[in-house]
Amino acid sequence: MQELIRLLEQEGLDGLYLTRPENVRYLSGFSSPEDAQVYVSREGALLLTDGRYTVQAEEESRIPFKILTREERKAFFEGLEGRIGFEAEHLPYARLEELRELAPVEWVPTRGLVERLRIKKTPEEVRLIQKAQALADEAFRRILPLVSPGVKEVELALELEFYLRRHGAEATAFPIIVASGPRGAMPHGVASEKAIQEGEMVTVDFGARYKGYHSDLTRTFGVGRVDPEKKRLFDAVLLVLEEVLAQLAPGKPAKELDALARRVLEKEGLKAYFTHSLGHGVGLAVHEAPGLNAYTEEVLEPGMVVTVEPGVYLPGFAGVRVEELVLVTETGFELLSRLDRGWLEV
């Protein structure tokens, strides 16, 4: 908290009004952050919520909290003074106009103040991400025996979600992707009613949310014998992943890893079919800093948790993605998934 207060001082702010759920949960530990805010002043932080959450706030919040009625909320904002920051990338304009009417202070747009603190994970945060990843690993193992020609993509997605929820996940990390055959060329091919066919590749991309923290995992495998040209796509993507992991270490500029991935695919004649960034940070949000892309200036540091997820997508033919979740360490990295990533036919 002291580091955040120092950031306020550097920005010349008297207070900071936080509405992004991930940031609210990060500072407070409150598990219903969509219905709460955090106000940070130079004296400390305060969780703001309403009477539905009195008991929950008492049990969960690690910072002082206020349960506010509508009238009390109005009085709270009327009492603010000075320059107050708000999260420009999250607070809706209509809500900002309401705040300006309530509090005649200078409302100052800010970007990424709390995210700067979240980018490097504490040991406890890493433990929670590891738990989320272990849930995903085991869920994937459980569905493999269910895969056969005729099974629908959505049926596999339902089995994954059922396992995750039954074993302690709050939810899936995002809508589960199960994309088979030509649908594999859709990077975000959310599970459909399509039946999986013999000889197709299947890409499964999913994760768990555990106590607010996320995991992210992608595997591509074959159902029966797969055409060698499709298998070549898998081999190329796996080669990219191995080459990037061989270079991943603290001090490495993130955009250099993205560039490396594209050079490898260029040699394979597949660069044009890699249509997204190499990876992203994972934590209280499933997509957060740092980004592994061509446009970032971020450098990897110990404590960061990032995905490495190269892929190629040939419309009308097939697609492949293989994704690992890694913790950057002092000497290199630690894989957080314990699944094999080699070629598999079921």
PDB file of N, CA and C in Angstrom, residues 267-309:
ATOM      1  N   LYS A 267      10.681 -18.975 -41.467  1.00  0.00           N
ATOM      2  CA  LYS A 267      11.481 -20.049 -42.063  1.00  0.00           C
ATOM      3  C   LYS A 267      10.613 -21.233 -42.470  1.00  0.00           C
ATOM      4  N   GLU A 268       9.514 -21.425 -41.758  1.00  0.00           N
ATOM      5  CA  GLU A 268       8.601 -22.525 -42.061  1.00  0.00           C
ATOM      6  C   GLU A 268       7.544 -22.134 -43.090  1.00  0.00           C
ATOM      7  N   GLY A 269       7.603 -20.881 -43.568  1.00  0.00           N
ATOM      8  CA  GLY A 269       6.627 -20.408 -44.534  1.00  0.00           C
ATOM      9  C   GLY A 269       5.252 -20.149 -43.946  1.00  0.00           C
ATOM     10  N   LEU A 270       5.192 -19.887 -42.632  1.00  0.00           N
ATOM     11  CA  LEU A 270       3.904 -19.776 -41.944  1.00  0.00           C
ATOM     12  C   LEU A 270       3.725 -18.458 -41.199  1.00  0.00           C
ATOM     13  N   LYS A 271       4.646 -17.519 -41.358  1.00  0.00           N
ATOM     14  CA  LYS A 271       4.581 -16.280 -40.586  1.00  0.00           C
ATOM     15  C   LYS A 271       3.261 -15.548 -40.778  1.00  0.00           C
ATOM     16  N   ALA A 272       2.735 -15.547 -42.009  1.00  0.00           N
ATOM     17  CA  ALA A 272       1.508 -14.801 -42.303  1.00  0.00           C
ATOM     18  C   ALA A 272       0.300 -15.356 -41.572  1.00  0.00           C
ATOM     19  N   TYR A 273       0.411 -16.575 -41.062  1.00  0.00           N
ATOM     20  CA  TYR A 273      -0.732 -17.228 -40.422  1.00  0.00           C
ATOM     21  C   TYR A 273      -0.676 -17.154 -38.898  1.00  0.00           C
ATOM     22  N   PHE A 274       0.285 -16.405 -38.377  1.00  0.00           N
ATOM     23  CA  PHE A 274       0.363 -16.145 -36.929  1.00  0.00           C
ATOM     24  C   PHE A 274      -0.230 -14.767 -36.698  1.00  0.00           C
ATOM     25  N   THR A 275      -1.460 -14.705 -36.243  1.00  0.00           N
ATOM     26  CA  THR A 275      -2.242 -13.469 -36.301  1.00  0.00           C
ATOM     27  C   THR A 275      -2.482 -12.805 -34.952  1.00  0.00           C
ATOM     28  N   HIS A 276      -1.802 -13.232 -33.919  1.00  0.00           N
ATOM     29  CA  HIS A 276      -1.965 -12.584 -32.613  1.00  0.00           C
ATOM     30  C   HIS A 276      -0.604 -12.475 -31.940  1.00  0.00           C
ATOM     31  N   SER A 277      -0.572 -11.859 -30.778  1.00  0.00           N
ATOM     32  CA  SER A 277       0.695 -11.693 -30.061  1.00  0.00           C
ATOM     33  C   SER A 277       1.159 -13.028 -29.499  1.00  0.00           C
ATOM     34  N   LEU A 278       2.413 -13.055 -29.093  1.00  0.00           N
ATOM     35  CA  LEU A 278       3.000 -14.288 -28.584  1.00  0.00           C
ATOM     36  C   LEU A 278       2.449 -14.666 -27.215  1.00  0.00           C
ATOM     37  N   GLY A 279       2.067 -13.677 -26.404  1.00  0.00           N
ATOM     38  CA  GLY A 279       1.585 -14.018 -25.072  1.00  0.00           C
ATOM     39  C   GLY A 279       1.198 -12.791 -24.276  1.00  0.00           C
ATOM     40  N   HIS A 280       0.906 -13.014 -23.009  1.00  0.00           N
ATOM     41  CA  HIS A 280       0.398 -11.952 -22.137  1.00  0.00           C
ATOM     42  C   HIS A 280       0.574 -12.363 -20.688  1.00  0.00           C
ATOM     43  N   GLY A 281       0.504 -11.386 -19.809  1.00  0.00           N
ATOM     44  CA  GLY A 281       0.523 -11.679 -18.389  1.00  0.00           C
ATOM     45  C   GLY A 281      -0.784 -12.301 -17.931  1.00  0.00           C
ATOM     46  N   VAL A 282      -0.715 -13.024 -16.818  1.00  0.00           N
ATOM     47  CA  VAL A 282      -1.887 -13.684 -16.226  1.00  0.00           C
ATOM     48  C   VAL A 282      -1.846 -13.452 -14.721  1.00  0.00           C
ATOM     49  N   GLY A 283      -3.004 -13.168 -14.155  1.00  0.00           N
ATOM     50  CA  GLY A 283      -3.094 -12.990 -12.706  1.00  0.00           C
ATOM     51  C   GLY A 283      -4.537 -12.836 -12.308  1.00  0.00           C
ATOM     52  N   LEU A 284      -4.890 -11.713 -11.689  1.00  0.00           N
ATOM     53  CA  LEU A 284      -6.288 -11.449 -11.355  1.00  0.00           C
ATOM     54  C   LEU A 284      -7.120 -11.226 -12.612  1.00  0.00           C
ATOM     55  N   ALA A 285      -6.488 -10.843 -13.695  1.00  0.00           N
ATOM     56  CA  ALA A 285      -7.119 -10.850 -15.013  1.00  0.00           C
ATOM     57  C   ALA A 285      -6.426 -11.912 -15.850  1.00  0.00           C
ATOM     58  N   VAL A 286      -7.175 -12.517 -16.768  1.00  0.00           N
ATOM     59  CA  VAL A 286      -6.551 -13.544 -17.597  1.00  0.00           C
ATOM     60  C   VAL A 286      -5.689 -12.928 -18.687  1.00  0.00           C
ATOM     61  N   HIS A 287      -5.927 -11.653 -19.012  1.00  0.00           N
ATOM     62  CA  HIS A 287      -5.057 -10.911 -19.920  1.00  0.00           C
ATOM     63  C   HIS A 287      -4.642  -9.632 -19.213  1.00  0.00           C
ATOM     64  N   GLU A 288      -3.378  -9.541 -18.844  1.00  0.00           N
ATOM     65  CA  GLU A 288      -2.869  -8.357 -18.182  1.00  0.00           C
ATOM     66  C   GLU A 288      -1.402  -8.169 -18.561  1.00  0.00           C
ATOM     67  N   ALA A 289      -0.798  -7.113 -18.073  1.00  0.00           N
ATOM     68  CA  ALA A 289       0.611  -6.858 -18.366  1.00  0.00           C
ATOM     69  C   ALA A 289       1.485  -7.923 -17.692  1.00  0.00           C
ATOM     70  N   PRO A 290       2.628  -8.220 -18.325  1.00  0.00           N
ATOM     71  CA  PRO A 290       3.170  -7.611 -19.539  1.00  0.00           C
ATOM     72  C   PRO A 290       2.644  -8.288 -20.794  1.00  0.00           C
ATOM     73  N   GLY A 291       2.640  -7.557 -21.893  1.00  0.00           N
ATOM     74  CA  GLY A 291       2.305  -8.155 -23.173  1.00  0.00           C
ATOM     75  C   GLY A 291       3.561  -8.644 -23.873  1.00  0.00           C
ATOM     76  N   LEU A 292       3.472  -9.801 -24.525  1.00  0.00           N
ATOM     77  CA  LEU A 292       4.566 -10.288 -25.359  1.00  0.00           C
ATOM     78  C   LEU A 292       4.165 -10.033 -26.801  1.00  0.00           C
ATOM     79  N   ASN A 293       4.476  -8.842 -27.278  1.00  0.00           N
ATOM     80  CA  ASN A 293       4.077  -8.442 -28.628  1.00  0.00           C
ATOM     81  C   ASN A 293       5.101  -7.485 -29.206  1.00  0.00           C
ATOM     82  N   ALA A 294       4.870  -7.068 -30.439  1.00  0.00           N
ATOM     83  CA  ALA A 294       5.844  -6.245 -31.154  1.00  0.00           C
ATOM     84  C   ALA A 294       5.856  -4.799 -30.690  1.00  0.00           C
ATOM     85  N   TYR A 295       4.900  -4.390 -29.892  1.00  0.00           N
ATOM     86  CA  TYR A 295       4.717  -2.965 -29.597  1.00  0.00           C
ATOM     87  C   TYR A 295       5.101  -2.584 -28.168  1.00  0.00           C
ATOM     88  N   THR A 296       5.348  -3.548 -27.332  1.00  0.00           N
ATOM     89  CA  THR A 296       5.639  -3.259 -25.939  1.00  0.00           C
ATOM     90  C   THR A 296       7.102  -2.897 -25.733  1.00  0.00           C
ATOM     91  N   GLU A 297       7.353  -2.117 -24.704  1.00  0.00           N
ATOM     92  CA  GLU A 297       8.718  -1.827 -24.285  1.00  0.00           C
ATOM     93  C   GLU A 297       9.043  -2.535 -22.973  1.00  0.00           C
ATOM     94  N   GLU A 298       8.160  -3.421 -22.541  1.00  0.00           N
ATOM     95  CA  GLU A 298       8.350  -4.098 -21.258  1.00  0.00           C
ATOM     96  C   GLU A 298       9.456  -5.141 -21.346  1.00  0.00           C
ATOM     97  N   VAL A 299      10.147  -5.294 -20.233  1.00  0.00           N
ATOM     98  CA  VAL A 299      11.235  -6.256 -20.102  1.00  0.00           C
ATOM     99  C   VAL A 299      10.842  -7.256 -19.023  1.00  0.00           C
ATOM    100  N   LEU A 300      11.096  -8.530 -19.268  1.00  0.00           N
ATOM    101  CA  LEU A 300      10.709  -9.554 -18.303  1.00  0.00           C
ATOM    102  C   LEU A 300      11.507  -9.400 -17.003  1.00  0.00           C
ATOM    103  N   GLU A 301      10.798  -9.605 -15.888  1.00  0.00           N
ATOM    104  CA  GLU A 301      11.410  -9.518 -14.562  1.00  0.00           C
ATOM    105  C   GLU A 301      10.965 -10.704 -13.721  1.00  0.00           C
ATOM    106  N   PRO A 302      11.783 -11.103 -12.755  1.00  0.00           N
ATOM    107  CA  PRO A 302      11.362 -12.182 -11.862  1.00  0.00           C
ATOM    108  C   PRO A 302      10.045 -11.840 -11.179  1.00  0.00           C
ATOM    109  N   GLY A 303       9.154 -12.821 -11.096  1.00  0.00           N
ATOM    110  CA  GLY A 303       7.853 -12.614 -10.484  1.00  0.00           C
ATOM    111  C   GLY A 303       6.740 -12.409 -11.492  1.00  0.00           C
ATOM    112  N   MET A 304       7.081 -12.152 -12.742  1.00  0.00           N
ATOM    113  CA  MET A 304       6.046 -12.044 -13.763  1.00  0.00           C
ATOM    114  C   MET A 304       5.546 -13.436 -14.144  1.00  0.00           C
ATOM    115  N   VAL A 305       4.245 -13.547 -14.403  1.00  0.00           N
ATOM    116  CA  VAL A 305       3.647 -14.786 -14.903  1.00  0.00           C
ATOM    117  C   VAL A 305       3.080 -14.483 -16.278  1.00  0.00           C
ATOM    118  N   VAL A 306       3.560 -15.214 -17.293  1.00  0.00           N
ATOM    119  CA  VAL A 306       3.169 -14.924 -18.670  1.00  0.00           C
ATOM    120  C   VAL A 306       2.845 -16.209 -19.422  1.00  0.00           C
ATOM    121  N   THR A 307       2.026 -16.060 -20.452  1.00  0.00           N
ATOM    122  CA  THR A 307       1.800 -17.158 -21.377  1.00  0.00           C
ATOM    123  C   THR A 307       2.774 -17.045 -22.544  1.00  0.00           C
ATOM    124  N   VAL A 308       3.077 -18.193 -23.133  1.00  0.00           N
ATOM    125  CA  VAL A 308       3.767 -18.264 -24.420  1.00  0.00           C
ATOM    126  C   VAL A 308       2.878 -19.129 -25.294  1.00  0.00           C
ATOM    127  N   GLU A 309       2.244 -18.523 -26.329  1.00  0.00           N
ATOM    128  CA  GLU A 309       1.207 -19.246 -27.056  1.00  0.00           C
ATOM    129  C   GLU A 309       1.264 -18.982 -28.566  1.00  0.00           C
TER     130      GLU A 309
END
